[in-house]
């Protein structure tokens, strides 16, 4: 694979100051896989069954779930797997991330599981809540940065 | 793109990758290549990567979309909105990008 990292660049954005360091190098050296600017709640009407589908996958594949994960970021009151997804997601319009994570076996299998379930079409799952639903479970909580 | 080059990439010269579901025009290529301080690549998302998979019941999907439109769900009626969500999340595509709006990504080897 040619690229290991990417920075998503959205049309009509503004950068108000210079960036005098290399975020790719920073992430690599500090063992980060995902950077974002803001997080906000998803419209629940677009993802009625995403959380159940995610939980089902994680139950079937416990080895993909990190011990020191970030479930508390996306489930309120520290309820973990017993709680509901609070809709919180990284806004993917700005993101710098490792492509190796998206290509990794856990994420590829997770994606296939979601794709087969049809929720992208029967509901309207966006890429952002999909990504974080699994990132939060699969990543140690130190690996995503603001 | 101009700002990213001026504020960041002129120091690092990372390559740009533009993806779209139709070929970029010569004008677009000239302008972007002129602005980039690194290599530029233009990718086409093939039609077979940009279609509803065969296991999806299109009637059921259509009904679900109509219901979402009635209920004012944001992008609820847009088929095309669904493809980049899939493309962005799928991992055999080299780069994640919102192809509908032909946005672009600076990438790093």
mmCIF file with all atom_site columns, N, CA, C and O in Angstrom, chain B residues 84-103:
data_model
loop_
_atom_site.group_PDB
_atom_site.id
_atom_site.type_symbol
_atom_site.label_atom_id
_atom_site.label_alt_id
_atom_site.label_comp_id
_atom_site.label_asym_id
_atom_site.label_entity_id
_atom_site.label_seq_id
_atom_site.pdbx_PDB_ins_code
_atom_site.Cartn_x
_atom_site.Cartn_y
_atom_site.Cartn_z
_atom_site.occupancy
_atom_site.B_iso_or_equiv
_atom_site.pdbx_formal_charge
_atom_site.auth_seq_id
_atom_site.auth_comp_id
_atom_site.auth_asym_id
_atom_site.auth_atom_id
_atom_site.pdbx_PDB_model_num
ATOM 1  N N  . UNK B 1 84  ? -20.255 7.605  -0.276 1.00 0.00 ? 84  UNK B N  1
ATOM 2  C CA . UNK B 1 84  ? -18.994 8.007  0.360  1.00 0.00 ? 84  UNK B CA 1
ATOM 3  C C  . UNK B 1 84  ? -18.880 7.487  1.774  1.00 0.00 ? 84  UNK B C  1
ATOM 4  O O  . UNK B 1 84  ? -17.783 7.202  2.252  1.00 0.00 ? 84  UNK B O  1
ATOM 5  N N  . UNK B 1 85  ? -20.006 7.333  2.460  1.00 0.00 ? 85  UNK B N  1
ATOM 6  C CA . UNK B 1 85  ? -19.939 6.766  3.803  1.00 0.00 ? 85  UNK B CA 1
ATOM 7  C C  . UNK B 1 85  ? -19.353 5.375  3.733  1.00 0.00 ? 85  UNK B C  1
ATOM 8  O O  . UNK B 1 85  ? -18.597 4.957  4.597  1.00 0.00 ? 85  UNK B O  1
ATOM 9  N N  . UNK B 1 86  ? -19.726 4.655  2.695  1.00 0.00 ? 86  UNK B N  1
ATOM 10 C CA . UNK B 1 86  ? -19.187 3.311  2.540  1.00 0.00 ? 86  UNK B CA 1
ATOM 11 C C  . UNK B 1 86  ? -17.735 3.392  2.085  1.00 0.00 ? 86  UNK B C  1
ATOM 12 O O  . UNK B 1 86  ? -16.860 2.729  2.639  1.00 0.00 ? 86  UNK B O  1
ATOM 13 N N  . UNK B 1 87  ? -17.475 4.246  1.103  1.00 0.00 ? 87  UNK B N  1
ATOM 14 C CA . UNK B 1 87  ? -16.113 4.369  0.599  1.00 0.00 ? 87  UNK B CA 1
ATOM 15 C C  . UNK B 1 87  ? -15.173 4.818  1.714  1.00 0.00 ? 87  UNK B C  1
ATOM 16 O O  . UNK B 1 87  ? -14.086 4.278  1.895  1.00 0.00 ? 87  UNK B O  1
ATOM 17 N N  . UNK B 1 88  ? -15.633 5.784  2.498  1.00 0.00 ? 88  UNK B N  1
ATOM 18 C CA . UNK B 1 88  ? -14.774 6.303  3.550  1.00 0.00 ? 88  UNK B CA 1
ATOM 19 C C  . UNK B 1 88  ? -14.479 5.269  4.607  1.00 0.00 ? 88  UNK B C  1
ATOM 20 O O  . UNK B 1 88  ? -13.458 5.309  5.261  1.00 0.00 ? 88  UNK B O  1
ATOM 21 N N  . UNK B 1 89  ? -15.437 4.378  4.799  1.00 0.00 ? 89  UNK B N  1
ATOM 22 C CA . UNK B 1 89  ? -15.243 3.426  5.868  1.00 0.00 ? 89  UNK B CA 1
ATOM 23 C C  . UNK B 1 89  ? -14.567 2.158  5.371  1.00 0.00 ? 89  UNK B C  1
ATOM 24 O O  . UNK B 1 89  ? -14.019 1.402  6.147  1.00 0.00 ? 89  UNK B O  1
ATOM 25 N N  . UNK B 1 90  ? -14.608 1.948  4.064  1.00 0.00 ? 90  UNK B N  1
ATOM 26 C CA . UNK B 1 90  ? -14.042 0.708  3.551  1.00 0.00 ? 90  UNK B CA 1
ATOM 27 C C  . UNK B 1 90  ? -12.529 0.854  3.459  1.00 0.00 ? 90  UNK B C  1
ATOM 28 O O  . UNK B 1 90  ? -12.002 1.910  3.194  1.00 0.00 ? 90  UNK B O  1
ATOM 29 N N  . UNK B 1 91  ? -11.841 -0.221 3.712  1.00 0.00 ? 91  UNK B N  1
ATOM 30 C CA . UNK B 1 91  ? -10.413 -0.061 3.924  1.00 0.00 ? 91  UNK B CA 1
ATOM 31 C C  . UNK B 1 91  ? -9.553  -0.380 2.707  1.00 0.00 ? 91  UNK B C  1
ATOM 32 O O  . UNK B 1 91  ? -8.371  -0.132 2.725  1.00 0.00 ? 91  UNK B O  1
ATOM 33 N N  . UNK B 1 92  ? -10.142 -0.916 1.632  1.00 0.00 ? 92  UNK B N  1
ATOM 34 C CA . UNK B 1 92  ? -9.254  -1.212 0.504  1.00 0.00 ? 92  UNK B CA 1
ATOM 35 C C  . UNK B 1 92  ? -9.108  0.012  -0.405 1.00 0.00 ? 92  UNK B C  1
ATOM 36 O O  . UNK B 1 92  ? -8.382  -0.020 -1.374 1.00 0.00 ? 92  UNK B O  1
ATOM 37 N N  . UNK B 1 93  ? -9.804  1.065  -0.097 1.00 0.00 ? 93  UNK B N  1
ATOM 38 C CA . UNK B 1 93  ? -9.569  2.309  -0.821 1.00 0.00 ? 93  UNK B CA 1
ATOM 39 C C  . UNK B 1 93  ? -8.389  2.986  -0.136 1.00 0.00 ? 93  UNK B C  1
ATOM 40 O O  . UNK B 1 93  ? -8.333  3.066  1.077  1.00 0.00 ? 93  UNK B O  1
ATOM 41 N N  . UNK B 1 94  ? -7.458  3.459  -0.915 1.00 0.00 ? 94  UNK B N  1
ATOM 42 C CA . UNK B 1 94  ? -6.214  3.970  -0.353 1.00 0.00 ? 94  UNK B CA 1
ATOM 43 C C  . UNK B 1 94  ? -6.397  5.195  0.523  1.00 0.00 ? 94  UNK B C  1
ATOM 44 O O  . UNK B 1 94  ? -5.588  5.503  1.356  1.00 0.00 ? 94  UNK B O  1
ATOM 45 N N  . UNK B 1 95  ? -7.449  5.899  0.302  1.00 0.00 ? 95  UNK B N  1
ATOM 46 C CA . UNK B 1 95  ? -7.584  7.173  0.970  1.00 0.00 ? 95  UNK B CA 1
ATOM 47 C C  . UNK B 1 95  ? -9.052  7.419  1.284  1.00 0.00 ? 95  UNK B C  1
ATOM 48 O O  . UNK B 1 95  ? -9.910  6.988  0.558  1.00 0.00 ? 95  UNK B O  1
ATOM 49 N N  . UNK B 1 96  ? -9.306  8.074  2.385  1.00 0.00 ? 96  UNK B N  1
ATOM 50 C CA . UNK B 1 96  ? -10.684 8.353  2.757  1.00 0.00 ? 96  UNK B CA 1
ATOM 51 C C  . UNK B 1 96  ? -10.998 9.778  2.380  1.00 0.00 ? 96  UNK B C  1
ATOM 52 O O  . UNK B 1 96  ? -10.329 10.698 2.814  1.00 0.00 ? 96  UNK B O  1
ATOM 53 N N  . UNK B 1 97  ? -12.001 9.955  1.596  1.00 0.00 ? 97  UNK B N  1
ATOM 54 C CA . UNK B 1 97  ? -12.289 11.316 1.172  1.00 0.00 ? 97  UNK B CA 1
ATOM 55 C C  . UNK B 1 97  ? -13.755 11.427 0.771  1.00 0.00 ? 97  UNK B C  1
ATOM 56 O O  . UNK B 1 97  ? -14.372 10.460 0.347  1.00 0.00 ? 97  UNK B O  1
ATOM 57 N N  . UNK B 1 98  ? -14.322 12.586 0.968  1.00 0.00 ? 98  UNK B N  1
ATOM 58 C CA . UNK B 1 98  ? -15.704 12.814 0.588  1.00 0.00 ? 98  UNK B CA 1
ATOM 59 C C  . UNK B 1 98  ? -15.751 13.096 -0.909 1.00 0.00 ? 98  UNK B C  1
ATOM 60 O O  . UNK B 1 98  ? -15.576 14.211 -1.356 1.00 0.00 ? 98  UNK B O  1
ATOM 61 N N  . UNK B 1 99  ? -15.962 12.054 -1.662 1.00 0.00 ? 99  UNK B N  1
ATOM 62 C CA . UNK B 1 99  ? -15.851 12.173 -3.112 1.00 0.00 ? 99  UNK B CA 1
ATOM 63 C C  . UNK B 1 99  ? -16.985 12.973 -3.728 1.00 0.00 ? 99  UNK B C  1
ATOM 64 O O  . UNK B 1 99  ? -16.820 13.570 -4.780 1.00 0.00 ? 99  UNK B O  1
ATOM 65 N N  . UNK B 1 100 ? -18.132 12.974 -3.087 1.00 0.00 ? 100 UNK B N  1
ATOM 66 C CA . UNK B 1 100 ? -19.269 13.695 -3.652 1.00 0.00 ? 100 UNK B CA 1
ATOM 67 C C  . UNK B 1 100 ? -18.914 15.163 -3.865 1.00 0.00 ? 100 UNK B C  1
ATOM 68 O O  . UNK B 1 100 ? -19.209 15.758 -4.885 1.00 0.00 ? 100 UNK B O  1
ATOM 69 N N  . UNK B 1 101 ? -18.274 15.749 -2.879 1.00 0.00 ? 101 UNK B N  1
ATOM 70 C CA . UNK B 1 101 ? -17.932 17.160 -3.001 1.00 0.00 ? 101 UNK B CA 1
ATOM 71 C C  . UNK B 1 101 ? -16.524 17.332 -3.569 1.00 0.00 ? 101 UNK B C  1
ATOM 72 O O  . UNK B 1 101 ? -15.965 18.408 -3.513 1.00 0.00 ? 101 UNK B O  1
ATOM 73 N N  . UNK B 1 102 ? -15.978 16.248 -4.101 1.00 0.00 ? 102 UNK B N  1
ATOM 74 C CA . UNK B 1 102 ? -14.657 16.312 -4.711 1.00 0.00 ? 102 UNK B CA 1
ATOM 75 C C  . UNK B 1 102 ? -13.658 17.016 -3.810 1.00 0.00 ? 102 UNK B C  1
ATOM 76 O O  . UNK B 1 102 ? -12.877 17.853 -4.241 1.00 0.00 ? 102 UNK B O  1
ATOM 77 N N  . UNK B 1 103 ? -13.707 16.731 -2.551 1.00 0.00 ? 103 UNK B N  1
ATOM 78 C CA . UNK B 1 103 ? -12.706 17.289 -1.659 1.00 0.00 ? 103 UNK B CA 1
ATOM 79 C C  . UNK B 1 103 ? -11.437 16.461 -1.796 1.00 0.00 ? 103 UNK B C  1
ATOM 80 O O  . UNK B 1 103 ? -11.404 15.476 -2.508 1.00 0.00 ? 103 UNK B O  1
#
